[in-house]
Amino acid sequence: MEPSSASLDWAVVAQLSGSDYPHPEPPPCQLLSPHLGPIPYRPDQIIEFPYGLPAFEEQRSFLLVSLQQVPLVIFLQSVTSPELLFVTLPVTVIDPHYRLELTPEACQLLRLPAEEPVQIGRHVLCLAIVTLAHEQPPTANLLAPIVVNPAARMGIQFIQCDSGYSHQHPLYRGLEGG
């Protein structure tokens, strides 16, 4: 992907959190991503992952970034390691009937009330990490989605054991009818 000016995808996040993005004042910070180019942001746009991500436990601060050229894709960009970038899609783009069943511990980490059911798009943003391997069809990890509470700016990668979802869900399945 050719580097270009990236913008934060706060339309979805603002809708979920009630925030008034974009802010009237310019962003005070800028991250230079080798993949996306310069990314302006404010510190209050950083999503914190208290335990990082599996295999990247030391990476705890990320931005959600979108590009107009690929409107469905949300990039998960590390703030502390600009070379680390994950390609994600909203799980409901892949599976409109996707079920997310968070544990009380996960709700606590995300600062969500455990007593009420969590709804994707209302309480949380739920993203599947996409794998783009050379000469292989793209797949999405529906087994362990990235779950973000935009109101609290907290995120986790939540493994849904015994859910029936795969960590290698083919992205072309719906298009080919299989």
mmCIF file with all atom_site columns, C-alpha atoms in Angstrom:
data_model
loop_
_atom_site.group_PDB
_atom_site.id
_atom_site.type_symbol
_atom_site.label_atom_id
_atom_site.label_alt_id
_atom_site.label_comp_id
_atom_site.label_asym_id
_atom_site.label_entity_id
_atom_site.label_seq_id
_atom_site.pdbx_PDB_ins_code
_atom_site.Cartn_x
_atom_site.Cartn_y
_atom_site.Cartn_z
_atom_site.occupancy
_atom_site.B_iso_or_equiv
_atom_site.pdbx_formal_charge
_atom_site.auth_seq_id
_atom_site.auth_comp_id
_atom_site.auth_asym_id
_atom_site.auth_atom_id
_atom_site.pdbx_PDB_model_num
ATOM 1   C CA . MET A 1 1   ? 0.000   0.000   0.000  1.00 0.00 ? 1   MET A CA 1
ATOM 2   C CA . GLU A 1 2   ? 1.357   3.376   -0.985 1.00 0.00 ? 2   GLU A CA 1
ATOM 3   C CA . PRO A 1 3   ? 1.738   5.728   1.996  1.00 0.00 ? 3   PRO A CA 1
ATOM 4   C CA . SER A 1 4   ? -0.841  8.489   2.052  1.00 0.00 ? 4   SER A CA 1
ATOM 5   C CA . SER A 1 5   ? -2.367  10.816  4.559  1.00 0.00 ? 5   SER A CA 1
ATOM 6   C CA . ALA A 1 6   ? -4.547  8.722   6.873  1.00 0.00 ? 6   ALA A CA 1
ATOM 7   C CA . SER A 1 7   ? -7.448  9.870   8.972  1.00 0.00 ? 7   SER A CA 1
ATOM 8   C CA . LEU A 1 8   ? -8.933  8.415   12.104 1.00 0.00 ? 8   LEU A CA 1
ATOM 9   C CA . ASP A 1 9   ? -12.183 6.547   11.646 1.00 0.00 ? 9   ASP A CA 1
ATOM 10  C CA . TRP A 1 10  ? -13.989 8.310   14.450 1.00 0.00 ? 10  TRP A CA 1
ATOM 11  C CA . ALA A 1 11  ? -17.388 8.412   12.761 1.00 0.00 ? 11  ALA A CA 1
ATOM 12  C CA . VAL A 1 12  ? -18.155 4.923   14.107 1.00 0.00 ? 12  VAL A CA 1
ATOM 13  C CA . VAL A 1 13  ? -16.362 5.563   17.380 1.00 0.00 ? 13  VAL A CA 1
ATOM 14  C CA . ALA A 1 14  ? -18.063 8.932   17.904 1.00 0.00 ? 14  ALA A CA 1
ATOM 15  C CA . GLN A 1 15  ? -21.463 7.364   17.296 1.00 0.00 ? 15  GLN A CA 1
ATOM 16  C CA . LEU A 1 16  ? -20.789 4.708   19.954 1.00 0.00 ? 16  LEU A CA 1
ATOM 17  C CA . SER A 1 17  ? -19.248 7.012   22.547 1.00 0.00 ? 17  SER A CA 1
ATOM 18  C CA . GLY A 1 18  ? -21.257 10.195  22.051 1.00 0.00 ? 18  GLY A CA 1
ATOM 19  C CA . SER A 1 19  ? -18.046 12.167  21.409 1.00 0.00 ? 19  SER A CA 1
ATOM 20  C CA . ASP A 1 20  ? -18.019 15.223  19.186 1.00 0.00 ? 20  ASP A CA 1
ATOM 21  C CA . TYR A 1 21  ? -15.373 14.147  16.645 1.00 0.00 ? 21  TYR A CA 1
ATOM 22  C CA . PRO A 1 22  ? -13.837 15.654  14.696 1.00 0.00 ? 22  PRO A CA 1
ATOM 23  C CA . HIS A 1 23  ? -12.577 18.178  17.225 1.00 0.00 ? 23  HIS A CA 1
ATOM 24  C CA . PRO A 1 24  ? -12.539 21.851  16.200 1.00 0.00 ? 24  PRO A CA 1
ATOM 25  C CA . GLU A 1 25  ? -8.844  22.227  17.091 1.00 0.00 ? 25  GLU A CA 1
ATOM 26  C CA . PRO A 1 26  ? -6.106  20.503  15.057 1.00 0.00 ? 26  PRO A CA 1
ATOM 27  C CA . PRO A 1 27  ? -4.525  17.314  16.404 1.00 0.00 ? 27  PRO A CA 1
ATOM 28  C CA . PRO A 1 28  ? -1.414  18.059  18.488 1.00 0.00 ? 28  PRO A CA 1
ATOM 29  C CA . CYS A 1 29  ? 0.369   14.768  17.702 1.00 0.00 ? 29  CYS A CA 1
ATOM 30  C CA . GLN A 1 30  ? 1.485   12.981  14.582 1.00 0.00 ? 30  GLN A CA 1
ATOM 31  C CA . LEU A 1 31  ? 2.659   9.429   14.044 1.00 0.00 ? 31  LEU A CA 1
ATOM 32  C CA . LEU A 1 32  ? 4.678   8.554   10.951 1.00 0.00 ? 32  LEU A CA 1
ATOM 33  C CA . SER A 1 33  ? 3.574   5.099   9.834  1.00 0.00 ? 33  SER A CA 1
ATOM 34  C CA . PRO A 1 34  ? 5.778   3.406   7.216  1.00 0.00 ? 34  PRO A CA 1
ATOM 35  C CA . HIS A 1 35  ? 2.586   1.806   5.861  1.00 0.00 ? 35  HIS A CA 1
ATOM 36  C CA . LEU A 1 36  ? 0.050   4.656   5.991  1.00 0.00 ? 36  LEU A CA 1
ATOM 37  C CA . GLY A 1 37  ? 2.173   7.794   6.065  1.00 0.00 ? 37  GLY A CA 1
ATOM 38  C CA . PRO A 1 38  ? 1.580   10.639  8.545  1.00 0.00 ? 38  PRO A CA 1
ATOM 39  C CA . ILE A 1 39  ? -1.315  10.090  10.961 1.00 0.00 ? 39  ILE A CA 1
ATOM 40  C CA . PRO A 1 40  ? -2.445  13.150  12.931 1.00 0.00 ? 40  PRO A CA 1
ATOM 41  C CA . TYR A 1 41  ? -4.092  12.330  16.264 1.00 0.00 ? 41  TYR A CA 1
ATOM 42  C CA . ARG A 1 42  ? -4.901  13.583  19.740 1.00 0.00 ? 42  ARG A CA 1
ATOM 43  C CA . PRO A 1 43  ? -3.936  11.656  22.885 1.00 0.00 ? 43  PRO A CA 1
ATOM 44  C CA . ASP A 1 44  ? -7.627  11.113  23.704 1.00 0.00 ? 44  ASP A CA 1
ATOM 45  C CA . GLN A 1 45  ? -7.980  9.070   20.486 1.00 0.00 ? 45  GLN A CA 1
ATOM 46  C CA . ILE A 1 46  ? -5.600  6.363   21.691 1.00 0.00 ? 46  ILE A CA 1
ATOM 47  C CA . ILE A 1 47  ? -7.192  3.010   22.527 1.00 0.00 ? 47  ILE A CA 1
ATOM 48  C CA . GLU A 1 48  ? -5.458  1.294   25.455 1.00 0.00 ? 48  GLU A CA 1
ATOM 49  C CA . PHE A 1 49  ? -5.104  -2.493  25.553 1.00 0.00 ? 49  PHE A CA 1
ATOM 50  C CA . PRO A 1 50  ? -4.276  -3.353  29.195 1.00 0.00 ? 50  PRO A CA 1
ATOM 51  C CA . TYR A 1 51  ? -2.588  -6.651  28.262 1.00 0.00 ? 51  TYR A CA 1
ATOM 52  C CA . GLY A 1 52  ? -1.545  -5.811  24.725 1.00 0.00 ? 52  GLY A CA 1
ATOM 53  C CA . LEU A 1 53  ? -2.366  -8.356  22.025 1.00 0.00 ? 53  LEU A CA 1
ATOM 54  C CA . PRO A 1 54  ? -1.277  -12.017 21.992 1.00 0.00 ? 54  PRO A CA 1
ATOM 55  C CA . ALA A 1 55  ? 2.356   -12.146 20.782 1.00 0.00 ? 55  ALA A CA 1
ATOM 56  C CA . PHE A 1 56  ? 2.481   -8.337  21.114 1.00 0.00 ? 56  PHE A CA 1
ATOM 57  C CA . GLU A 1 57  ? 1.882   -7.980  24.853 1.00 0.00 ? 57  GLU A CA 1
ATOM 58  C CA . GLU A 1 58  ? 4.179   -4.955  25.107 1.00 0.00 ? 58  GLU A CA 1
ATOM 59  C CA . GLN A 1 59  ? 2.091   -3.060  22.524 1.00 0.00 ? 59  GLN A CA 1
ATOM 60  C CA . ARG A 1 60  ? -0.698  -1.429  24.511 1.00 0.00 ? 60  ARG A CA 1
ATOM 61  C CA . SER A 1 61  ? -1.544  1.827   22.711 1.00 0.00 ? 61  SER A CA 1
ATOM 62  C CA . PHE A 1 62  ? -3.254  1.823   19.305 1.00 0.00 ? 62  PHE A CA 1
ATOM 63  C CA . LEU A 1 63  ? -5.123  4.123   16.956 1.00 0.00 ? 63  LEU A CA 1
ATOM 64  C CA . LEU A 1 64  ? -8.069  3.176   14.761 1.00 0.00 ? 64  LEU A CA 1
ATOM 65  C CA . VAL A 1 65  ? -7.310  4.512   11.276 1.00 0.00 ? 65  VAL A CA 1
ATOM 66  C CA . SER A 1 66  ? -9.300  4.442   8.055  1.00 0.00 ? 66  SER A CA 1
ATOM 67  C CA . LEU A 1 67  ? -8.529  5.474   4.498  1.00 0.00 ? 67  LEU A CA 1
ATOM 68  C CA . GLN A 1 68  ? -11.108 6.751   2.019  1.00 0.00 ? 68  GLN A CA 1
ATOM 69  C CA . GLN A 1 69  ? -9.674  4.357   -0.586 1.00 0.00 ? 69  GLN A CA 1
ATOM 70  C CA . VAL A 1 70  ? -10.683 1.300   1.506  1.00 0.00 ? 70  VAL A CA 1
ATOM 71  C CA . PRO A 1 71  ? -13.779 2.405   3.440  1.00 0.00 ? 71  PRO A CA 1
ATOM 72  C CA . LEU A 1 72  ? -14.599 -0.898  5.194  1.00 0.00 ? 72  LEU A CA 1
ATOM 73  C CA . VAL A 1 73  ? -11.067 -1.499  6.459  1.00 0.00 ? 73  VAL A CA 1
ATOM 74  C CA . ILE A 1 74  ? -10.043 -0.183  9.872  1.00 0.00 ? 74  ILE A CA 1
ATOM 75  C CA . PHE A 1 75  ? -6.319  -0.259  10.530 1.00 0.00 ? 75  PHE A CA 1
ATOM 76  C CA . LEU A 1 76  ? -5.141  -0.911  14.073 1.00 0.00 ? 76  LEU A CA 1
ATOM 77  C CA . GLN A 1 77  ? -1.946  1.160   14.248 1.00 0.00 ? 77  GLN A CA 1
ATOM 78  C CA . SER A 1 78  ? 0.488   0.836   17.148 1.00 0.00 ? 78  SER A CA 1
ATOM 79  C CA . VAL A 1 79  ? 1.413   4.198   18.639 1.00 0.00 ? 79  VAL A CA 1
ATOM 80  C CA . THR A 1 80  ? 4.674   2.999   20.205 1.00 0.00 ? 80  THR A CA 1
ATOM 81  C CA . SER A 1 81  ? 5.887   0.906   17.231 1.00 0.00 ? 81  SER A CA 1
ATOM 82  C CA . PRO A 1 82  ? 4.839   2.661   14.004 1.00 0.00 ? 82  PRO A CA 1
ATOM 83  C CA . GLU A 1 83  ? 5.893   -0.353  11.905 1.00 0.00 ? 83  GLU A CA 1
ATOM 84  C CA . LEU A 1 84  ? 3.227   -2.514  13.618 1.00 0.00 ? 84  LEU A CA 1
ATOM 85  C CA . LEU A 1 85  ? -0.108  -2.332  11.825 1.00 0.00 ? 85  LEU A CA 1
ATOM 86  C CA . PHE A 1 86  ? -3.042  -4.747  11.725 1.00 0.00 ? 86  PHE A CA 1
ATOM 87  C CA . VAL A 1 87  ? -5.642  -4.813  8.954  1.00 0.00 ? 87  VAL A CA 1
ATOM 88  C CA . THR A 1 88  ? -9.138  -5.342  10.382 1.00 0.00 ? 88  THR A CA 1
ATOM 89  C CA . LEU A 1 89  ? -12.742 -5.470  9.253  1.00 0.00 ? 89  LEU A CA 1
ATOM 90  C CA . PRO A 1 90  ? -15.869 -5.041  11.347 1.00 0.00 ? 90  PRO A CA 1
ATOM 91  C CA . VAL A 1 91  ? -17.046 -8.581  12.163 1.00 0.00 ? 91  VAL A CA 1
ATOM 92  C CA . THR A 1 92  ? -20.567 -7.749  11.002 1.00 0.00 ? 92  THR A CA 1
ATOM 93  C CA . VAL A 1 93  ? -19.230 -7.038  7.497  1.00 0.00 ? 93  VAL A CA 1
ATOM 94  C CA . ILE A 1 94  ? -17.944 -10.626 7.410  1.00 0.00 ? 94  ILE A CA 1
ATOM 95  C CA . ASP A 1 95  ? -20.857 -12.208 9.293  1.00 0.00 ? 95  ASP A CA 1
ATOM 96  C CA . PRO A 1 96  ? -23.951 -10.014 9.818  1.00 0.00 ? 96  PRO A CA 1
ATOM 97  C CA . HIS A 1 97  ? -25.165 -12.453 12.505 1.00 0.00 ? 97  HIS A CA 1
ATOM 98  C CA . TYR A 1 98  ? -21.885 -12.573 14.448 1.00 0.00 ? 98  TYR A CA 1
ATOM 99  C CA . ARG A 1 99  ? -22.383 -13.364 18.140 1.00 0.00 ? 99  ARG A CA 1
ATOM 100 C CA . LEU A 1 100 ? -20.115 -11.853 20.777 1.00 0.00 ? 100 LEU A CA 1
ATOM 101 C CA . GLU A 1 101 ? -20.367 -13.337 24.251 1.00 0.00 ? 101 GLU A CA 1
ATOM 102 C CA . LEU A 1 102 ? -18.032 -11.493 26.615 1.00 0.00 ? 102 LEU A CA 1
ATOM 103 C CA . THR A 1 103 ? -17.147 -12.880 30.029 1.00 0.00 ? 103 THR A CA 1
ATOM 104 C CA . PRO A 1 104 ? -17.628 -10.726 33.150 1.00 0.00 ? 104 PRO A CA 1
ATOM 105 C CA . GLU A 1 105 ? -13.813 -10.389 33.297 1.00 0.00 ? 105 GLU A CA 1
ATOM 106 C CA . ALA A 1 106 ? -13.695 -9.078  29.730 1.00 0.00 ? 106 ALA A CA 1
ATOM 107 C CA . CYS A 1 107 ? -16.495 -6.615  30.505 1.00 0.00 ? 107 CYS A CA 1
ATOM 108 C CA . GLN A 1 108 ? -14.528 -5.404  33.504 1.00 0.00 ? 108 GLN A CA 1
ATOM 109 C CA . LEU A 1 109 ? -11.375 -4.857  31.396 1.00 0.00 ? 109 LEU A CA 1
ATOM 110 C CA . LEU A 1 110 ? -13.442 -2.943  28.846 1.00 0.00 ? 110 LEU A CA 1
ATOM 111 C CA . ARG A 1 111 ? -15.212 -0.984  31.609 1.00 0.00 ? 111 ARG A CA 1
ATOM 112 C CA . LEU A 1 112 ? -18.619 -2.268  30.536 1.00 0.00 ? 112 LEU A CA 1
ATOM 113 C CA . PRO A 1 113 ? -21.434 -3.236  32.908 1.00 0.00 ? 113 PRO A CA 1
ATOM 114 C CA . ALA A 1 114 ? -21.452 -7.054  33.148 1.00 0.00 ? 114 ALA A CA 1
ATOM 115 C CA . GLU A 1 115 ? -25.141 -7.254  34.017 1.00 0.00 ? 115 GLU A CA 1
ATOM 116 C CA . GLU A 1 116 ? -26.467 -6.205  30.596 1.00 0.00 ? 116 GLU A CA 1
ATOM 117 C CA . PRO A 1 117 ? -25.812 -7.898  27.231 1.00 0.00 ? 117 PRO A CA 1
ATOM 118 C CA . VAL A 1 118 ? -23.175 -6.180  25.111 1.00 0.00 ? 118 VAL A CA 1
ATOM 119 C CA . GLN A 1 119 ? -24.285 -5.257  21.599 1.00 0.00 ? 119 GLN A CA 1
ATOM 120 C CA . ILE A 1 120 ? -21.891 -4.803  18.696 1.00 0.00 ? 120 ILE A CA 1
ATOM 121 C CA . GLY A 1 121 ? -22.354 -1.326  17.248 1.00 0.00 ? 121 GLY A CA 1
ATOM 122 C CA . ARG A 1 122 ? -24.129 -0.032  20.321 1.00 0.00 ? 122 ARG A CA 1
ATOM 123 C CA . HIS A 1 123 ? -21.662 -0.661  23.149 1.00 0.00 ? 123 HIS A CA 1
ATOM 124 C CA . VAL A 1 124 ? -18.550 -1.927  21.374 1.00 0.00 ? 124 VAL A CA 1
ATOM 125 C CA . LEU A 1 125 ? -16.717 -1.945  18.089 1.00 0.00 ? 125 LEU A CA 1
ATOM 126 C CA . CYS A 1 126 ? -15.827 -5.538  17.164 1.00 0.00 ? 126 CYS A CA 1
ATOM 127 C CA . LEU A 1 127 ? -13.093 -6.091  14.565 1.00 0.00 ? 127 LEU A CA 1
ATOM 128 C CA . ALA A 1 128 ? -11.599 -9.186  12.939 1.00 0.00 ? 128 ALA A CA 1
ATOM 129 C CA . ILE A 1 129 ? -7.882  -9.167  12.162 1.00 0.00 ? 129 ILE A CA 1
ATOM 130 C CA . VAL A 1 130 ? -7.358  -10.012 8.490  1.00 0.00 ? 130 VAL A CA 1
ATOM 131 C CA . THR A 1 131 ? -4.466  -12.187 7.322  1.00 0.00 ? 131 THR A CA 1
ATOM 132 C CA . LEU A 1 132 ? -3.117  -11.331 3.888  1.00 0.00 ? 132 LEU A CA 1
ATOM 133 C CA . ALA A 1 133 ? -0.612  -14.092 3.106  1.00 0.00 ? 133 ALA A CA 1
ATOM 134 C CA . HIS A 1 134 ? 1.360   -14.259 -0.134 1.00 0.00 ? 134 HIS A CA 1
ATOM 135 C CA . GLU A 1 135 ? -0.446  -16.412 -2.727 1.00 0.00 ? 135 GLU A CA 1
ATOM 136 C CA . GLN A 1 136 ? -3.113  -17.425 -0.195 1.00 0.00 ? 136 GLN A CA 1
ATOM 137 C CA . PRO A 1 137 ? -6.715  -16.267 -0.020 1.00 0.00 ? 137 PRO A CA 1
ATOM 138 C CA . PRO A 1 138 ? -7.339  -13.689 2.715  1.00 0.00 ? 138 PRO A CA 1
ATOM 139 C CA . THR A 1 139 ? -8.797  -14.900 6.001  1.00 0.00 ? 139 THR A CA 1
ATOM 140 C CA . ALA A 1 140 ? -10.255 -13.215 9.072  1.00 0.00 ? 140 ALA A CA 1
ATOM 141 C CA . ASN A 1 141 ? -9.906  -14.148 12.729 1.00 0.00 ? 141 ASN A CA 1
ATOM 142 C CA . LEU A 1 142 ? -13.490 -14.433 13.982 1.00 0.00 ? 142 LEU A CA 1
ATOM 143 C CA . LEU A 1 143 ? -12.415 -16.640 16.895 1.00 0.00 ? 143 LEU A CA 1
ATOM 144 C CA . ALA A 1 144 ? -10.496 -13.851 18.647 1.00 0.00 ? 144 ALA A CA 1
ATOM 145 C CA . PRO A 1 145 ? -11.878 -10.449 17.637 1.00 0.00 ? 145 PRO A CA 1
ATOM 146 C CA . ILE A 1 146 ? -10.564 -7.080  18.714 1.00 0.00 ? 146 ILE A CA 1
ATOM 147 C CA . VAL A 1 147 ? -13.240 -5.597  20.988 1.00 0.00 ? 147 VAL A CA 1
ATOM 148 C CA . VAL A 1 148 ? -13.147 -1.856  21.709 1.00 0.00 ? 148 VAL A CA 1
ATOM 149 C CA . ASN A 1 149 ? -15.244 0.186   24.120 1.00 0.00 ? 149 ASN A CA 1
ATOM 150 C CA . PRO A 1 150 ? -14.918 3.627   22.479 1.00 0.00 ? 150 PRO A CA 1
ATOM 151 C CA . ALA A 1 151 ? -16.471 5.451   25.431 1.00 0.00 ? 151 ALA A CA 1
ATOM 152 C CA . ALA A 1 152 ? -13.707 4.200   27.751 1.00 0.00 ? 152 ALA A CA 1
ATOM 153 C CA . ARG A 1 153 ? -11.007 4.036   25.024 1.00 0.00 ? 153 ARG A CA 1
ATOM 154 C CA . MET A 1 154 ? -10.248 0.450   26.111 1.00 0.00 ? 154 MET A CA 1
ATOM 155 C CA . GLY A 1 155 ? -9.682  -2.620  23.942 1.00 0.00 ? 155 GLY A CA 1
ATOM 156 C CA . ILE A 1 156 ? -8.901  -6.316  24.208 1.00 0.00 ? 156 ILE A CA 1
ATOM 157 C CA . GLN A 1 157 ? -8.451  -9.253  21.896 1.00 0.00 ? 157 GLN A CA 1
ATOM 158 C CA . PHE A 1 158 ? -11.104 -11.651 23.175 1.00 0.00 ? 158 PHE A CA 1
ATOM 159 C CA . ILE A 1 159 ? -10.822 -15.372 22.448 1.00 0.00 ? 159 ILE A CA 1
ATOM 160 C CA . GLN A 1 160 ? -14.287 -16.928 22.161 1.00 0.00 ? 160 GLN A CA 1
ATOM 161 C CA . CYS A 1 161 ? -13.549 -20.542 23.090 1.00 0.00 ? 161 CYS A CA 1
ATOM 162 C CA . ASP A 1 162 ? -16.183 -23.076 21.998 1.00 0.00 ? 162 ASP A CA 1
ATOM 163 C CA . SER A 1 163 ? -17.874 -20.463 19.801 1.00 0.00 ? 163 SER A CA 1
ATOM 164 C CA . GLY A 1 164 ? -17.590 -22.392 16.552 1.00 0.00 ? 164 GLY A CA 1
ATOM 165 C CA . TYR A 1 165 ? -15.774 -19.471 14.921 1.00 0.00 ? 165 TYR A CA 1
ATOM 166 C CA . SER A 1 166 ? -12.469 -19.934 13.130 1.00 0.00 ? 166 SER A CA 1
ATOM 167 C CA . HIS A 1 167 ? -9.239  -17.975 13.312 1.00 0.00 ? 167 HIS A CA 1
ATOM 168 C CA . GLN A 1 168 ? -8.971  -18.508 9.533  1.00 0.00 ? 168 GLN A CA 1
ATOM 169 C CA . HIS A 1 169 ? -12.439 -17.661 8.239  1.00 0.00 ? 169 HIS A CA 1
ATOM 170 C CA . PRO A 1 170 ? -12.207 -17.287 4.435  1.00 0.00 ? 170 PRO A CA 1
ATOM 171 C CA . LEU A 1 171 ? -13.209 -13.812 3.318  1.00 0.00 ? 171 LEU A CA 1
ATOM 172 C CA . TYR A 1 172 ? -14.439 -15.000 -0.073 1.00 0.00 ? 172 TYR A CA 1
ATOM 173 C CA . ARG A 1 173 ? -16.905 -17.579 1.362  1.00 0.00 ? 173 ARG A CA 1
ATOM 174 C CA . GLY A 1 174 ? -19.945 -15.318 1.107  1.00 0.00 ? 174 GLY A CA 1
ATOM 175 C CA . LEU A 1 175 ? -19.055 -14.167 -2.403 1.00 0.00 ? 175 LEU A CA 1
ATOM 176 C CA . GLU A 1 176 ? -18.685 -17.691 -3.785 1.00 0.00 ? 176 GLU A CA 1
ATOM 177 C CA . GLY A 1 177 ? -21.681 -19.140 -1.981 1.00 0.00 ? 177 GLY A CA 1
ATOM 178 C CA . GLY A 1 178 ? -19.597 -21.590 0.037  1.00 0.00 ? 178 GLY A CA 1
#
